[in-house]
Short mmCIF file of C-alpha atoms in Angstrom, two decimals:
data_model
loop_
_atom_site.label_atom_id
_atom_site.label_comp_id
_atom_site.label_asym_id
_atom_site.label_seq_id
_atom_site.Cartn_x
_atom_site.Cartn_y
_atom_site.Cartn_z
CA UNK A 61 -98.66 51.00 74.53
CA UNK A 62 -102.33 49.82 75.97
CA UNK A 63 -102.45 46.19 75.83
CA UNK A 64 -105.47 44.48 76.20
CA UNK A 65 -106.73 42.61 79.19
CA UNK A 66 -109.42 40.15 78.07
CA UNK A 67 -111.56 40.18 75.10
CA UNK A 68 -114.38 42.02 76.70
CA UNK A 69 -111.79 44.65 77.02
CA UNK A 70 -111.10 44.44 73.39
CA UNK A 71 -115.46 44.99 72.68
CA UNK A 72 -115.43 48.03 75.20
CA UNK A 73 -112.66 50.18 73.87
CA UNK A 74 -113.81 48.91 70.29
CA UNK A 75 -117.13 50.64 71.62
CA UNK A 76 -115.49 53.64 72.56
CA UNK A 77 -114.39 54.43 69.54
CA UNK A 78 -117.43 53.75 67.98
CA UNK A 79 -117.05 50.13 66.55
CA UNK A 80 -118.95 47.50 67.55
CA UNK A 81 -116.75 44.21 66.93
CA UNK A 82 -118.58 40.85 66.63
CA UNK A 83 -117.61 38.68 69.39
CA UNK A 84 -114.86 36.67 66.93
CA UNK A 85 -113.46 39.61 65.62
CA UNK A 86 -113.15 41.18 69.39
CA UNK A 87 -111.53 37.45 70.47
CA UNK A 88 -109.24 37.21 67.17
CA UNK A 89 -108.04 41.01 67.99
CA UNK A 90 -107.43 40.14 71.58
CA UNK A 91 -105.49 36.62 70.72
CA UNK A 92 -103.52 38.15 67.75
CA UNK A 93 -101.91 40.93 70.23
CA UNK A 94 -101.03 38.04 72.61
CA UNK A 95 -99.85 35.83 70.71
CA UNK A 96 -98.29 38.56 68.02
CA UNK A 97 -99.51 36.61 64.92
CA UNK A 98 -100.74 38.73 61.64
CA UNK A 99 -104.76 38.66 61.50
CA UNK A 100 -106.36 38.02 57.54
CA UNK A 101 -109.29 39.99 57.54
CA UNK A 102 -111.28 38.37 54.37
CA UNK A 103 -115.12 39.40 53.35
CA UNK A 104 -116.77 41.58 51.10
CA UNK A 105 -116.22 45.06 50.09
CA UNK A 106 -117.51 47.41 52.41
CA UNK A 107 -117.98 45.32 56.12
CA UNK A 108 -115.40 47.48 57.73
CA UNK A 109 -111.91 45.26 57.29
CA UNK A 110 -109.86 48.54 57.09
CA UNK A 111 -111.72 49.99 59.42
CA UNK A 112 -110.79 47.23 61.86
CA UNK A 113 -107.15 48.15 61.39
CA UNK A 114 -107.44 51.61 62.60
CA UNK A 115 -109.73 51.45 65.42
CA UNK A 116 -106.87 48.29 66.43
CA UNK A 117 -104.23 51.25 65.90
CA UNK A 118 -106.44 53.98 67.70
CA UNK A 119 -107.29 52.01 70.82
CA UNK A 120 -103.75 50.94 71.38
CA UNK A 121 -102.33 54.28 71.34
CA UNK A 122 -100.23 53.12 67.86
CA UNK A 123 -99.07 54.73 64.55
CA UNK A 124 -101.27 53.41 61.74
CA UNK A 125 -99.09 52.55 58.83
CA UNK A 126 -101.18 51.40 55.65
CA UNK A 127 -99.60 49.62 52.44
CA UNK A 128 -102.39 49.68 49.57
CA UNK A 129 -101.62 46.71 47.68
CA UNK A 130 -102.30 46.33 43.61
CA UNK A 131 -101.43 44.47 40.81
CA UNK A 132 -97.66 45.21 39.80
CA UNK A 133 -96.93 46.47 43.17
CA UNK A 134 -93.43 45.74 43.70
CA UNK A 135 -90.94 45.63 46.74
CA UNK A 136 -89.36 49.01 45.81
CA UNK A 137 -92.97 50.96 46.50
CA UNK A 138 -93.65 48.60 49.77
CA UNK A 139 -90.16 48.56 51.18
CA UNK A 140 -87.87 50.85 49.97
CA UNK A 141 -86.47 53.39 47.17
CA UNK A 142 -82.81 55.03 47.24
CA UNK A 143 -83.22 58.59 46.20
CA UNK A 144 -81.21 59.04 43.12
CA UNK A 145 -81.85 62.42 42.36
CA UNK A 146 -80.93 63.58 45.71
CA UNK A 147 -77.91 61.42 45.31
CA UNK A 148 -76.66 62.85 42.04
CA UNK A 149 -77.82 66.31 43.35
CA UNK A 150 -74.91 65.65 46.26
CA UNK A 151 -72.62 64.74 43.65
CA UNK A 152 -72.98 67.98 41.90
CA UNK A 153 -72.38 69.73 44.94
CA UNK A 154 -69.39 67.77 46.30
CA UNK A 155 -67.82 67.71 42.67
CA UNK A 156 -64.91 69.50 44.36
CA UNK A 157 -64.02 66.60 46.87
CA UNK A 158 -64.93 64.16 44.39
CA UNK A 159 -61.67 65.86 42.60
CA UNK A 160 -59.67 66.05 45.63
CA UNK A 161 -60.09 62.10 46.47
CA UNK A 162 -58.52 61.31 42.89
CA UNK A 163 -56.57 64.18 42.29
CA UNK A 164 -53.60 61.77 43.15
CA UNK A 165 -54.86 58.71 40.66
CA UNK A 166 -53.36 58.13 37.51
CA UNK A 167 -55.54 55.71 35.48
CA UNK A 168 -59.30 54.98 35.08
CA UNK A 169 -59.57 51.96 37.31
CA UNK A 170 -57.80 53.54 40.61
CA UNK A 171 -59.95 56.21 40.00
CA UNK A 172 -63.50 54.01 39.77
CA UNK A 173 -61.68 52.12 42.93
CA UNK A 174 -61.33 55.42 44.89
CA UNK A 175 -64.89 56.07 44.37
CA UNK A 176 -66.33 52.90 44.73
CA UNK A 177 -65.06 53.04 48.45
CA UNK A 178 -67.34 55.87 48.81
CA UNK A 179 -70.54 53.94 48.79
CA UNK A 180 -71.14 54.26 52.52
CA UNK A 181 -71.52 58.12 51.78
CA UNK A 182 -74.01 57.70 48.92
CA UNK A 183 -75.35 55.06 50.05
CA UNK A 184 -76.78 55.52 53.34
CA UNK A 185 -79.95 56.34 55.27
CA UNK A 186 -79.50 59.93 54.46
CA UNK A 187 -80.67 59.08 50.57
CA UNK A 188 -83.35 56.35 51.52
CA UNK A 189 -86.45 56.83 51.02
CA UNK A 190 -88.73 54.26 52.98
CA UNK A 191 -91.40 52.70 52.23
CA UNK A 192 -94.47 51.30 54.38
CA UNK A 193 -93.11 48.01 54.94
CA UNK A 194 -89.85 49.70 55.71
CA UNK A 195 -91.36 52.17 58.01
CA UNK A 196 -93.16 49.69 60.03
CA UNK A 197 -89.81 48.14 60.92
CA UNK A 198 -87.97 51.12 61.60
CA UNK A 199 -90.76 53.21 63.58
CA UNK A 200 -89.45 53.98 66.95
CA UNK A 201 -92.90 53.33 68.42
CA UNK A 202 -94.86 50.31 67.98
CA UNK A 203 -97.38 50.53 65.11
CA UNK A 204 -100.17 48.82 63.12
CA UNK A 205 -99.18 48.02 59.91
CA UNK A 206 -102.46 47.42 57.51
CA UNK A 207 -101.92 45.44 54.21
CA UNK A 208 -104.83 46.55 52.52
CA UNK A 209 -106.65 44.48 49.79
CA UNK A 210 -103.67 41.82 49.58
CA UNK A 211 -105.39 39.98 47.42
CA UNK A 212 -104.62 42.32 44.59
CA UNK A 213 -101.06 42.04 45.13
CA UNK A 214 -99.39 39.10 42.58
CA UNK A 215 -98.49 35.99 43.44
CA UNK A 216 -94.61 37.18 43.55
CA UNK A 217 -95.43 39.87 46.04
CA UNK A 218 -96.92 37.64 48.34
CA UNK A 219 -94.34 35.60 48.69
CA UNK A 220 -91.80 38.58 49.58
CA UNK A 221 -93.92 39.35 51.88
CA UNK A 222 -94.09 35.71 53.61
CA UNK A 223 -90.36 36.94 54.42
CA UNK A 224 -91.06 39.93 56.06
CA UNK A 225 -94.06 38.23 58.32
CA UNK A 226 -92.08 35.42 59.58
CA UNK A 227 -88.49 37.26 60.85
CA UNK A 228 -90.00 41.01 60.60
CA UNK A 229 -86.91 41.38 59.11
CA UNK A 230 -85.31 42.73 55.62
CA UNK A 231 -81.85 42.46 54.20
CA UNK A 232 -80.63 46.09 52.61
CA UNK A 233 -77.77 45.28 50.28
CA UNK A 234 -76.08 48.40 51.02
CA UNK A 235 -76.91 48.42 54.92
CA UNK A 236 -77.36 44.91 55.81
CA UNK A 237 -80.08 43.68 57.42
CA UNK A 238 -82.66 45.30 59.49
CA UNK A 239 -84.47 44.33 61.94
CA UNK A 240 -87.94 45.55 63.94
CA UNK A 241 -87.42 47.77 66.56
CA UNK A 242 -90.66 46.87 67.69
CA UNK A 243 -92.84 43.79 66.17
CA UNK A 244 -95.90 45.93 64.52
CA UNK A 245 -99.60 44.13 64.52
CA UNK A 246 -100.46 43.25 61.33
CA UNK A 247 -103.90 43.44 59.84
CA UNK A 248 -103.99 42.40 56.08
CA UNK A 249 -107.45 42.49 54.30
CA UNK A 250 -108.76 40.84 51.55
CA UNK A 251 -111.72 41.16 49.21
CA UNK A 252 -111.12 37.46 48.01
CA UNK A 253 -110.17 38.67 44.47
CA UNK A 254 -108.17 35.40 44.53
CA UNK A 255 -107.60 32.84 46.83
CA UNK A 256 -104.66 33.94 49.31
CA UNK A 257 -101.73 31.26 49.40
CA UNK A 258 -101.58 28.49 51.97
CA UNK A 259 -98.35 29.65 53.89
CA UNK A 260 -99.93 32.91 54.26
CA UNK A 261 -102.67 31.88 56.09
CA UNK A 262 -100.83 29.37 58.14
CA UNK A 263 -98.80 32.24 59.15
CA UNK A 264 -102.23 34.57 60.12
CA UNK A 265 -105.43 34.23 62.38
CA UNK A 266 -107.92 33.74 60.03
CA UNK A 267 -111.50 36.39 60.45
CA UNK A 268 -114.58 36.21 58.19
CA UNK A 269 -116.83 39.58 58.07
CA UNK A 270 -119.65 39.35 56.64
CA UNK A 271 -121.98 41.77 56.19
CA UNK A 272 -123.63 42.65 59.48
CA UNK A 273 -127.56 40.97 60.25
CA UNK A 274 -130.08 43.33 60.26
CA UNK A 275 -129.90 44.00 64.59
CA UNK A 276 -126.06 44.80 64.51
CA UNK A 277 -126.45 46.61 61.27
CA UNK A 278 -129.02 48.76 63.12
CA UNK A 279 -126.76 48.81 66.09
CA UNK A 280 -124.53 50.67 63.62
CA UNK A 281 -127.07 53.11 62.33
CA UNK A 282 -127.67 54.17 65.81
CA UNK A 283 -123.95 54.90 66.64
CA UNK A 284 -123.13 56.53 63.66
CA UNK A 285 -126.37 58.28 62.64
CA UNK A 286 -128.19 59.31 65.95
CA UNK A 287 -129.84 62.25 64.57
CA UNK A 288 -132.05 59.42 62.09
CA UNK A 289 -135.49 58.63 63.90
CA UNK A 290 -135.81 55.24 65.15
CA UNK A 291 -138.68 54.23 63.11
CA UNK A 292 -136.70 55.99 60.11
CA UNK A 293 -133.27 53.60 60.74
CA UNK A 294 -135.53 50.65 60.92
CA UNK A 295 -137.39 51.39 57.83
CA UNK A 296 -133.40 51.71 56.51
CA UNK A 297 -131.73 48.65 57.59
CA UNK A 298 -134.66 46.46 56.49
CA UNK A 299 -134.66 47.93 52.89
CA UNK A 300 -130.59 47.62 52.58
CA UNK A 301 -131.50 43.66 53.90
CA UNK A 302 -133.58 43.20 51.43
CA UNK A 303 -131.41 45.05 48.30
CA UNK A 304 -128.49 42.34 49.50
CA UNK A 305 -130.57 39.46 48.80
CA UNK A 306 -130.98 40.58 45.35
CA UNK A 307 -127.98 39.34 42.65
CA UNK A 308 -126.42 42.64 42.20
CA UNK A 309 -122.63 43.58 40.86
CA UNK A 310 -121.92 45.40 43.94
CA UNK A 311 -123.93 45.26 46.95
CA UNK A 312 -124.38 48.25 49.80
CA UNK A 313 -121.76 48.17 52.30
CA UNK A 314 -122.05 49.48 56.04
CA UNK A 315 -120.51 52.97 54.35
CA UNK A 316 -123.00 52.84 52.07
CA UNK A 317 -125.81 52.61 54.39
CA UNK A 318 -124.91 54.86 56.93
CA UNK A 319 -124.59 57.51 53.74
CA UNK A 320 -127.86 56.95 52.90
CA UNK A 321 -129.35 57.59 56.48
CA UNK A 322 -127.45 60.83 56.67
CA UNK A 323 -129.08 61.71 53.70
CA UNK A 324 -132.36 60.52 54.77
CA UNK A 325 -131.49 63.57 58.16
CA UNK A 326 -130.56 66.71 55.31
CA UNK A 327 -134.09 65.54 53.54
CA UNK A 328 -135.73 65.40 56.62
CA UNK A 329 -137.52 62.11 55.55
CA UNK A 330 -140.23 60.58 58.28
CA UNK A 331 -140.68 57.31 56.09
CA UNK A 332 -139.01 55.29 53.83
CA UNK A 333 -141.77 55.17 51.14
CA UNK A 334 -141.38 54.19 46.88
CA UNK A 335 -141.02 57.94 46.15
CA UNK A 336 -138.52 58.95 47.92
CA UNK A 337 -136.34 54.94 47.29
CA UNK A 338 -136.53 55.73 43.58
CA UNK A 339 -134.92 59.33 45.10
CA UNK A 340 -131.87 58.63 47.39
CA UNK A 341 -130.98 55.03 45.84
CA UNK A 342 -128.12 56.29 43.95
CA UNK A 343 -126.62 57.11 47.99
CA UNK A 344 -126.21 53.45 48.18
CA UNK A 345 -126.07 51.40 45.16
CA UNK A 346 -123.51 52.47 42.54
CA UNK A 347 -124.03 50.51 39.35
CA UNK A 348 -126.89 51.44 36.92
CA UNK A 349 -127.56 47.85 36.19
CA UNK A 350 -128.01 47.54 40.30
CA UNK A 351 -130.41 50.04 40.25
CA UNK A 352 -132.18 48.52 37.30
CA UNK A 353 -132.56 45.71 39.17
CA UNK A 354 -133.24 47.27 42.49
CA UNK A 355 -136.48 49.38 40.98
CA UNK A 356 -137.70 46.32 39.85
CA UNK A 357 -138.22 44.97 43.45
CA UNK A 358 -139.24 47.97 44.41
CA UNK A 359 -142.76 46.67 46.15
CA UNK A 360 -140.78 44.67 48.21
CA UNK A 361 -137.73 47.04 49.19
CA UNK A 362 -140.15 50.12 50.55
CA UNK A 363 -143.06 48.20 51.92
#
């Protein structure tokens, strides 16, 4: 696996693969591989959390594993599920050695006996399906396991998976514990639906992102969008600015922006004027009462 050297090699192959990391996310990144502690990733929708997670799995040659966390989620879907259709399906078709292992018992309870001691047949890796969580332990190559939007997760959840961060470890009931091969990195994000718990964040290296100021946002266009004409991407970035001052339900993210220029190349715009704002603002602002509110600072936005 490619460690990292410093944290200015952390910014350059960030840069490679076409991120461009703040200096405290590049010096979080580089302490949290060193020191193998889980980074939080909290900030708004949109400032590239996840994204953080897989250029951190991309630039150190590692699997990206991904739990998407929700209310109700529960440790079967994160950890781990025994097949039972596959395992009744095996019953079926062993139904003949089934009969041969009691053919010689004579009541009910030898028989159940017999078959109990069986469990290591039907229960066993062969009939598990795993989950992310479970997958992240078990990989045989080191991997990046992103716990995306924990925030959504309940309260129960979290603390399960308190567990699993501090040993990296999980206790089967049927196969005993297991423990990682190889210690993943662990990027959990957070939209700061509700406040994450204490222990959690003891347990983490805490990083803010915010959305990016108007020179690294243009940074960004310029990366991403090279085909958009300088004067164009400035004219861009300074409108977006503007629209995230304004009290709005959902405001652009990076994504969001970068969409917008791309479809600022297909029109082949050479200004951002009024006309063609009231045109393309749907690209980056999603809610009709945004927009609403957005057209009514229009002056401002396109000037």
């Amino acid at each position: 696996m490619h460690t990292f050297a410093s944290v200015a090699d952390v910014e350059a192959r960030f840069r490679e693969a076409r991120y461009l990391p703040a200096p405290e996310t590049a010096t979080v990144v580089f302490l949290a591989t060193r020191m193998e502690k889980p980074i939080l990733v909290e900030g708004p929708a949109g400032v590239g959390k996840t994204e953080l997670a897989k250029v951190l799995a991309q630039t150190t040659d590692r699997e990206l594993i991904r739990l998407q966390c929700y209310e109700g989620l529960d440790e079967a879907k994160a950890l781990y599920e025994w097949q039972y259709a596959k395992q009744l399906l095996y019953t079926q078709i062993l139904r003949d050695k089934i009969g041969e292992a009691i053919a010689g018992v004579s009541t009910l309870d030898e028989a159940v006996r017999v078959i109990a001691g069986q469990d290591d047949a039907f229960f066993s890796r062969e009939f598990l399906l795993a989950r992310p969580l479970l997958k992240a332990l078990t990989a045989e190559r080191p991997t990046v396991l992103l716990v995306d939007e924990v925030d959504k997760s309940d309260q129960e959840f979290e603390a399960f998976l308190l567990e699993i961060l501090s040993d990296f470890q999980v206790s089967i009931p049927e196969l005993g514990t297991v423990t990682a091969r190889h210690r993943p990195l662990v990027v959990l994000t957070s939209n700061n639906a509700r406040e994450m718990s204490d222990a959690l964040k003891r347990r983490c290296l805490h990083l803010y992102v915010d959305f990016p100021g108007e020179e690294m946002e243009l940074a960004i266009v310029r990366l991403k969008v090279p085909e958009l004409k300088e004067s164009l991407a400035r004219q861009l970035v300074a409108a977006v600015q503007r629209i995230r001052k304004l009290d709005l339900k959902k405001h652009p993210s990076i994504a969001e922006t970068l969409d917008w220029g791309r479809a600022l190349v297909l029109l082949n715009a050479e200004t951002l004027d009024r006309d063609l704002v009231l045109a393309t603002l749907n690209v980056a602002v999603k809610h009709e009462a945004d927009i609403a509110q957005v057209r009514m600072h229009l002056r401002e936005i396109a000037r």
